[in-house]
Amino acid sequence: DAGVTQSPTHLIKTRGQHVTLRCSPISGHKSVSWYQQVLGQGPQFIFQYYEKEERGRGNFPDRFSARQFPNYSSELNVNALLLGDSALYLCASNGQGTLNYGYTFGSGTRLTVV
Amino acid sequence: AQSVTQLDSHVSVSEGTPVLLRCNYSSSYSPSLFWYVQHPNKGLQLLLKYTSAATLVKGINGFEAEFKKSETSFHLTKPSAHMSDAAEYFCVVSGGNQGGKLIFGQGTELSVKP
């Protein structure tokens, strides 16, 4: 069975540009969450979606937005990129939208802003 | 508010000796607690989870953790380290009433010497 898949795996963007990151959850999983992991730190929560509705939002500026599609895949969009947005962006899926089952993470998208 | 503190940023052990990675948590609610492992350039893998059942939790690859409410601790242990255990380990607490939000510690890098 395919796990959580993220695309692209790596990308380089210039300051001020926009980026879209994509995530496909495990088949049947209805909840998707996004995390940002800056080098040397633990992941920080950005968004959670369950059944296409936003269930939680972390302390990130409005430049960050996300959505979930009818097939439960998700996009994370970041506008007006800053150098500080350089990080590993992780997507995680969960079958129930609650924590009792844990989250399965993808391998991430490494974003470099130059 | 929920938080988690990993008491060691780096732990070094010899192959075949015990592993202890320390984690203290703070939570206003009855928490769910997790340990995740991250190998270089890889995503996060769930090692084990505590969700108010048995206080001694067994995970994959011989790891286990004990939930101690009186000490607000959730330390990760393994009787005998293997070279393949070298990785970054994250202690994680649930975000209480914030749905699926996971709060990560800063991580502990485990080195295993031959």
mmCIF file of C-alpha atoms in Angstrom:
data_model
loop_
_atom_site.group_PDB
_atom_site.id
_atom_site.type_symbol
_atom_site.label_atom_id
_atom_site.label_comp_id
_atom_site.label_asym_id
_atom_site.label_seq_id
_atom_site.Cartn_x
_atom_site.Cartn_y
_atom_site.Cartn_z
ATOM 1 C CA ASP A 1 0.000 0.000 0.000
ATOM 2 C CA ALA A 2 1.198 3.466 -0.817
ATOM 3 C CA GLY A 3 1.991 5.656 2.149
ATOM 4 C CA VAL A 4 1.646 9.401 2.294
ATOM 5 C CA THR A 5 3.100 10.840 -0.901
ATOM 6 C CA GLN A 6 4.342 14.376 -1.334
ATOM 7 C CA SER A 7 5.437 16.274 -4.407
ATOM 8 C CA PRO A 8 7.784 17.653 -5.395
ATOM 9 C CA THR A 9 10.560 16.218 -3.218
ATOM 10 C CA HIS A 10 12.792 19.251 -3.661
ATOM 11 C CA LEU A 11 12.403 22.693 -5.140
ATOM 12 C CA ILE A 12 14.180 26.011 -5.225
ATOM 13 C CA LYS A 13 12.310 29.301 -5.359
ATOM 14 C CA THR A 14 13.255 32.971 -5.352
ATOM 15 C CA ARG A 15 12.158 35.425 -2.685
ATOM 16 C CA GLY A 16 8.740 36.897 -3.454
ATOM 17 C CA GLN A 17 7.598 33.926 -5.513
ATOM 18 C CA HIS A 18 4.691 31.636 -4.790
ATOM 19 C CA VAL A 19 4.877 27.871 -4.202
ATOM 20 C CA THR A 20 2.369 25.015 -4.124
ATOM 21 C CA LEU A 21 3.136 21.763 -2.344
ATOM 22 C CA ARG A 22 1.013 18.662 -2.794
ATOM 23 C CA CYS A 23 0.108 15.729 -0.597
ATOM 24 C CA SER A 24 -1.801 12.509 -1.157
ATOM 25 C CA PRO A 25 -2.860 10.760 2.053
ATOM 26 C CA ILE A 26 -3.021 7.049 2.639
ATOM 27 C CA SER A 27 -6.019 5.605 0.835
ATOM 28 C CA GLY A 28 -9.085 5.978 3.052
ATOM 29 C CA HIS A 29 -7.540 8.600 5.329
ATOM 30 C CA LYS A 30 -9.692 11.708 5.557
ATOM 31 C CA SER A 31 -7.448 13.927 7.684
ATOM 32 C CA VAL A 32 -4.368 15.719 6.421
ATOM 33 C CA SER A 33 -2.025 17.935 8.413
ATOM 34 C CA TRP A 34 0.897 20.108 7.352
ATOM 35 C CA TYR A 35 4.066 20.801 9.338
ATOM 36 C CA GLN A 36 7.131 22.964 8.759
ATOM 37 C CA GLN A 37 10.496 21.661 9.954
ATOM 38 C CA VAL A 38 13.315 24.182 9.955
ATOM 39 C CA LEU A 39 16.794 22.678 10.044
ATOM 40 C CA GLY A 40 17.746 21.596 13.544
ATOM 41 C CA GLN A 41 14.265 21.984 15.015
ATOM 42 C CA GLY A 42 11.167 19.901 15.573
ATOM 43 C CA PRO A 43 8.249 20.213 13.154
ATOM 44 C CA GLN A 44 5.796 23.052 13.714
ATOM 45 C CA PHE A 45 2.070 22.642 13.040
ATOM 46 C CA ILE A 46 0.682 24.694 10.142
ATOM 47 C CA PHE A 47 -2.779 23.317 9.271
ATOM 48 C CA GLN A 48 -5.087 20.373 9.771
ATOM 49 C CA TYR A 49 -7.946 19.429 7.437
ATOM 50 C CA TYR A 50 -10.590 16.798 8.023
ATOM 51 C CA GLU A 51 -13.321 15.991 5.545
ATOM 52 C CA LYS A 52 -12.306 19.053 3.509
ATOM 53 C CA GLU A 53 -12.788 21.467 6.421
ATOM 54 C CA GLU A 54 -10.041 23.305 8.278
ATOM 55 C CA ARG A 55 -9.842 21.916 11.793
ATOM 56 C CA GLY A 56 -6.792 23.743 13.074
ATOM 57 C CA ARG A 57 -4.305 26.446 12.177
ATOM 58 C CA GLY A 58 -0.910 27.074 13.669
ATOM 59 C CA ASN A 59 0.855 30.352 14.285
ATOM 60 C CA PHE A 60 1.799 31.107 10.693
ATOM 61 C CA PRO A 61 1.145 34.272 8.674
ATOM 62 C CA ASP A 62 -1.668 34.601 6.158
ATOM 63 C CA ARG A 63 0.847 33.990 3.385
ATOM 64 C CA PHE A 64 0.322 30.322 4.200
ATOM 65 C CA SER A 65 -2.916 28.723 3.033
ATOM 66 C CA ALA A 66 -4.131 25.226 2.305
ATOM 67 C CA ARG A 67 -7.065 23.292 1.023
ATOM 68 C CA GLN A 68 -8.282 19.716 0.841
ATOM 69 C CA PHE A 69 -9.940 18.242 -2.213
ATOM 70 C CA PRO A 70 -12.865 15.775 -2.484
ATOM 71 C CA ASN A 71 -10.395 12.899 -2.879
ATOM 72 C CA TYR A 72 -8.763 14.055 0.423
ATOM 73 C CA SER A 73 -5.522 15.118 -1.213
ATOM 74 C CA SER A 74 -4.256 18.507 -0.125
ATOM 75 C CA GLU A 75 -2.264 21.518 -1.259
ATOM 76 C CA LEU A 76 -0.210 23.918 0.809
ATOM 77 C CA ASN A 77 0.327 27.327 -0.751
ATOM 78 C CA VAL A 78 2.853 29.900 0.351
ATOM 79 C CA ASN A 79 2.842 33.402 -1.152
ATOM 80 C CA ALA A 80 5.537 36.076 -1.149
ATOM 81 C CA LEU A 81 8.259 33.643 -0.129
ATOM 82 C CA LEU A 82 10.868 34.742 2.397
ATOM 83 C CA LEU A 83 14.294 33.269 3.029
ATOM 84 C CA GLY A 84 12.971 32.045 6.379
ATOM 85 C CA ASP A 85 10.428 29.838 4.632
ATOM 86 C CA SER A 86 13.245 27.504 3.650
ATOM 87 C CA ALA A 87 12.407 24.250 5.403
ATOM 88 C CA LEU A 88 11.216 20.681 5.071
ATOM 89 C CA TYR A 89 7.435 20.669 4.695
ATOM 90 C CA LEU A 90 5.813 17.514 5.994
ATOM 91 C CA CYS A 91 2.360 16.188 5.316
ATOM 92 C CA ALA A 92 0.704 13.660 7.617
ATOM 93 C CA SER A 93 -2.507 11.686 7.310
ATOM 94 C CA ASN A 94 -4.779 10.018 9.829
ATOM 95 C CA GLY A 95 -7.791 7.843 9.286
ATOM 96 C CA GLN A 96 -10.043 9.194 11.971
ATOM 97 C CA GLY A 97 -9.094 12.811 12.469
ATOM 98 C CA THR A 98 -8.294 12.042 16.085
ATOM 99 C CA LEU A 99 -4.996 11.338 17.719
ATOM 100 C CA ASN A 100 -5.618 7.872 19.045
ATOM 101 C CA TYR A 101 -4.368 6.362 15.832
ATOM 102 C CA GLY A 102 -1.270 8.448 15.410
ATOM 103 C CA TYR A 103 -0.260 10.168 12.221
ATOM 104 C CA THR A 104 1.620 8.762 9.238
ATOM 105 C CA PHE A 105 4.055 11.231 7.728
ATOM 106 C CA GLY A 106 5.300 11.577 4.188
ATOM 107 C CA SER A 107 8.974 12.069 3.342
ATOM 108 C CA GLY A 108 8.462 15.783 2.869
ATOM 109 C CA THR A 109 9.205 18.522 0.371
ATOM 110 C CA ARG A 110 12.512 20.328 0.839
ATOM 111 C CA LEU A 111 11.940 23.995 -0.068
ATOM 112 C CA THR A 112 14.896 26.296 -0.520
ATOM 113 C CA VAL A 113 14.249 30.017 -0.966
ATOM 114 C CA VAL A 114 17.126 32.016 -2.436
ATOM 115 C CA ALA B 1 -1.239 24.865 26.944
ATOM 116 C CA GLN B 2 0.635 21.760 25.944
ATOM 117 C CA SER B 3 4.404 21.558 25.630
ATOM 118 C CA VAL B 4 7.143 18.975 25.589
ATOM 119 C CA THR B 5 10.783 19.211 26.611
ATOM 120 C CA GLN B 6 13.440 16.774 25.494
ATOM 121 C CA LEU B 7 16.147 16.950 28.097
ATOM 122 C CA ASP B 8 19.092 15.954 25.900
ATOM 123 C CA SER B 9 19.879 17.361 22.472
ATOM 124 C CA HIS B 10 22.389 14.596 21.811
ATOM 125 C CA VAL B 11 22.892 11.123 23.281
ATOM 126 C CA SER B 12 25.767 8.805 22.383
ATOM 127 C CA VAL B 13 25.817 5.100 23.268
ATOM 128 C CA SER B 14 27.827 2.065 22.276
ATOM 129 C CA GLU B 15 26.239 -0.705 20.256
ATOM 130 C CA GLY B 16 24.659 -3.277 22.555
ATOM 131 C CA THR B 17 24.220 -0.902 25.514
ATOM 132 C CA PRO B 18 20.890 0.515 26.751
ATOM 133 C CA VAL B 19 19.306 3.630 25.305
ATOM 134 C CA LEU B 20 17.481 6.271 27.380
ATOM 135 C CA LEU B 21 15.991 9.360 25.739
ATOM 136 C CA ARG B 22 14.276 11.670 28.212
ATOM 137 C CA CYS B 23 11.081 13.641 27.698
ATOM 138 C CA ASN B 24 8.952 15.735 30.039
ATOM 139 C CA TYR B 25 5.580 17.091 29.064
ATOM 140 C CA SER B 26 3.121 19.716 30.205
ATOM 141 C CA SER B 27 -0.562 19.365 29.464
ATOM 142 C CA SER B 28 -3.821 20.805 30.742
ATOM 143 C CA TYR B 29 -5.599 17.733 29.492
ATOM 144 C CA SER B 30 -5.078 14.020 29.721
ATOM 145 C CA PRO B 31 -2.470 13.871 26.984
ATOM 146 C CA SER B 32 -1.757 11.608 24.083
ATOM 147 C CA LEU B 33 1.986 11.144 23.759
ATOM 148 C CA PHE B 34 4.102 9.802 20.934
ATOM 149 C CA TRP B 35 7.684 9.108 19.984
ATOM 150 C CA TYR B 36 8.697 9.550 16.349
ATOM 151 C CA VAL B 37 12.030 8.761 14.712
ATOM 152 C CA GLN B 38 13.544 10.570 11.729
ATOM 153 C CA HIS B 39 16.445 9.082 9.808
ATOM 154 C CA PRO B 40 18.543 11.437 7.658
ATOM 155 C CA ASN B 41 16.645 12.774 4.670
ATOM 156 C CA LYS B 42 13.605 10.726 5.576
ATOM 157 C CA GLY B 43 10.142 11.467 6.922
ATOM 158 C CA LEU B 44 8.950 10.776 10.439
ATOM 159 C CA GLN B 45 8.129 7.246 11.566
ATOM 160 C CA LEU B 46 5.872 6.515 14.527
ATOM 161 C CA LEU B 47 7.687 4.425 17.147
ATOM 162 C CA LEU B 48 4.948 4.195 19.756
ATOM 163 C CA LYS B 49 1.970 6.021 21.244
ATOM 164 C CA TYR B 50 0.308 6.439 24.625
ATOM 165 C CA THR B 51 -3.396 7.238 24.603
ATOM 166 C CA SER B 52 -4.555 6.622 28.212
ATOM 167 C CA ALA B 53 -4.382 2.849 28.137
ATOM 168 C CA ALA B 54 -1.468 0.889 29.642
ATOM 169 C CA THR B 55 1.243 3.159 31.038
ATOM 170 C CA LEU B 56 4.051 0.986 29.657
ATOM 171 C CA VAL B 57 3.907 1.210 25.897
ATOM 172 C CA LYS B 58 5.788 -1.092 23.570
ATOM 173 C CA GLY B 59 6.710 0.089 20.119
ATOM 174 C CA ILE B 60 8.552 -1.058 17.063
ATOM 175 C CA ASN B 61 12.190 -2.144 16.877
ATOM 176 C CA GLY B 62 12.366 -3.013 20.589
ATOM 177 C CA PHE B 63 11.630 0.485 21.901
ATOM 178 C CA GLU B 64 9.300 1.148 24.796
ATOM 179 C CA ALA B 65 8.215 4.114 26.890
ATOM 180 C CA GLU B 66 6.599 4.539 30.285
ATOM 181 C CA PHE B 67 4.017 7.223 30.999
ATOM 182 C CA LYS B 68 4.534 8.605 34.523
ATOM 183 C CA LYS B 69 1.865 11.138 35.382
ATOM 184 C CA SER B 70 3.375 12.040 38.761
ATOM 185 C CA GLU B 71 6.664 12.946 37.065
ATOM 186 C CA THR B 72 5.080 14.259 33.830
ATOM 187 C CA SER B 73 7.568 12.123 31.954
ATOM 188 C CA PHE B 74 7.506 9.830 28.941
ATOM 189 C CA HIS B 75 11.057 8.527 28.557
ATOM 190 C CA LEU B 76 11.998 6.266 25.640
ATOM 191 C CA THR B 77 14.143 3.209 26.299
ATOM 192 C CA LYS B 78 15.665 0.272 24.473
ATOM 193 C CA PRO B 79 17.650 -2.520 26.171
ATOM 194 C CA SER B 80 20.315 -2.857 23.498
ATOM 195 C CA ALA B 81 21.236 -0.267 20.874
ATOM 196 C CA HIS B 82 21.834 -1.203 17.269
ATOM 197 C CA MET B 83 23.770 0.793 14.707
ATOM 198 C CA SER B 84 20.569 1.283 12.722
ATOM 199 C CA ASP B 85 19.024 3.149 15.696
ATOM 200 C CA ALA B 86 21.188 6.190 14.961
ATOM 201 C CA ALA B 87 18.682 8.934 14.084
ATOM 202 C CA GLU B 88 16.784 11.959 15.426
ATOM 203 C CA TYR B 89 14.046 11.170 17.944
ATOM 204 C CA PHE B 90 11.098 13.423 18.703
ATOM 205 C CA CYS B 91 8.817 13.335 21.717
ATOM 206 C CA VAL B 92 5.362 14.606 20.797
ATOM 207 C CA VAL B 93 2.280 15.629 22.771
ATOM 208 C CA SER B 94 -1.202 16.152 21.433
ATOM 209 C CA GLY B 95 -2.601 19.638 21.255
ATOM 210 C CA GLY B 96 -5.402 19.027 23.709
ATOM 211 C CA ASN B 97 -8.554 20.713 22.460
ATOM 212 C CA GLN B 98 -6.906 21.744 19.218
ATOM 213 C CA GLY B 99 -7.919 18.658 17.360
ATOM 214 C CA GLY B 100 -5.136 16.966 15.509
ATOM 215 C CA LYS B 101 -2.340 19.363 16.374
ATOM 216 C CA LEU B 102 0.868 17.649 17.397
ATOM 217 C CA ILE B 103 3.457 19.547 19.441
ATOM 218 C CA PHE B 104 7.010 18.347 18.882
ATOM 219 C CA GLY B 105 10.015 18.583 21.142
ATOM 220 C CA GLN B 106 13.292 19.904 19.799
ATOM 221 C CA GLY B 107 14.581 16.425 19.151
ATOM 222 C CA THR B 108 17.358 14.206 20.498
ATOM 223 C CA GLU B 109 20.054 13.014 18.160
ATOM 224 C CA LEU B 110 21.090 9.464 18.991
ATOM 225 C CA SER B 111 24.557 8.321 17.962
ATOM 226 C CA VAL B 112 25.555 4.664 18.206
ATOM 227 C CA LYS B 113 29.243 3.796 18.346
ATOM 228 C CA PRO B 114 30.517 0.415 17.164
#
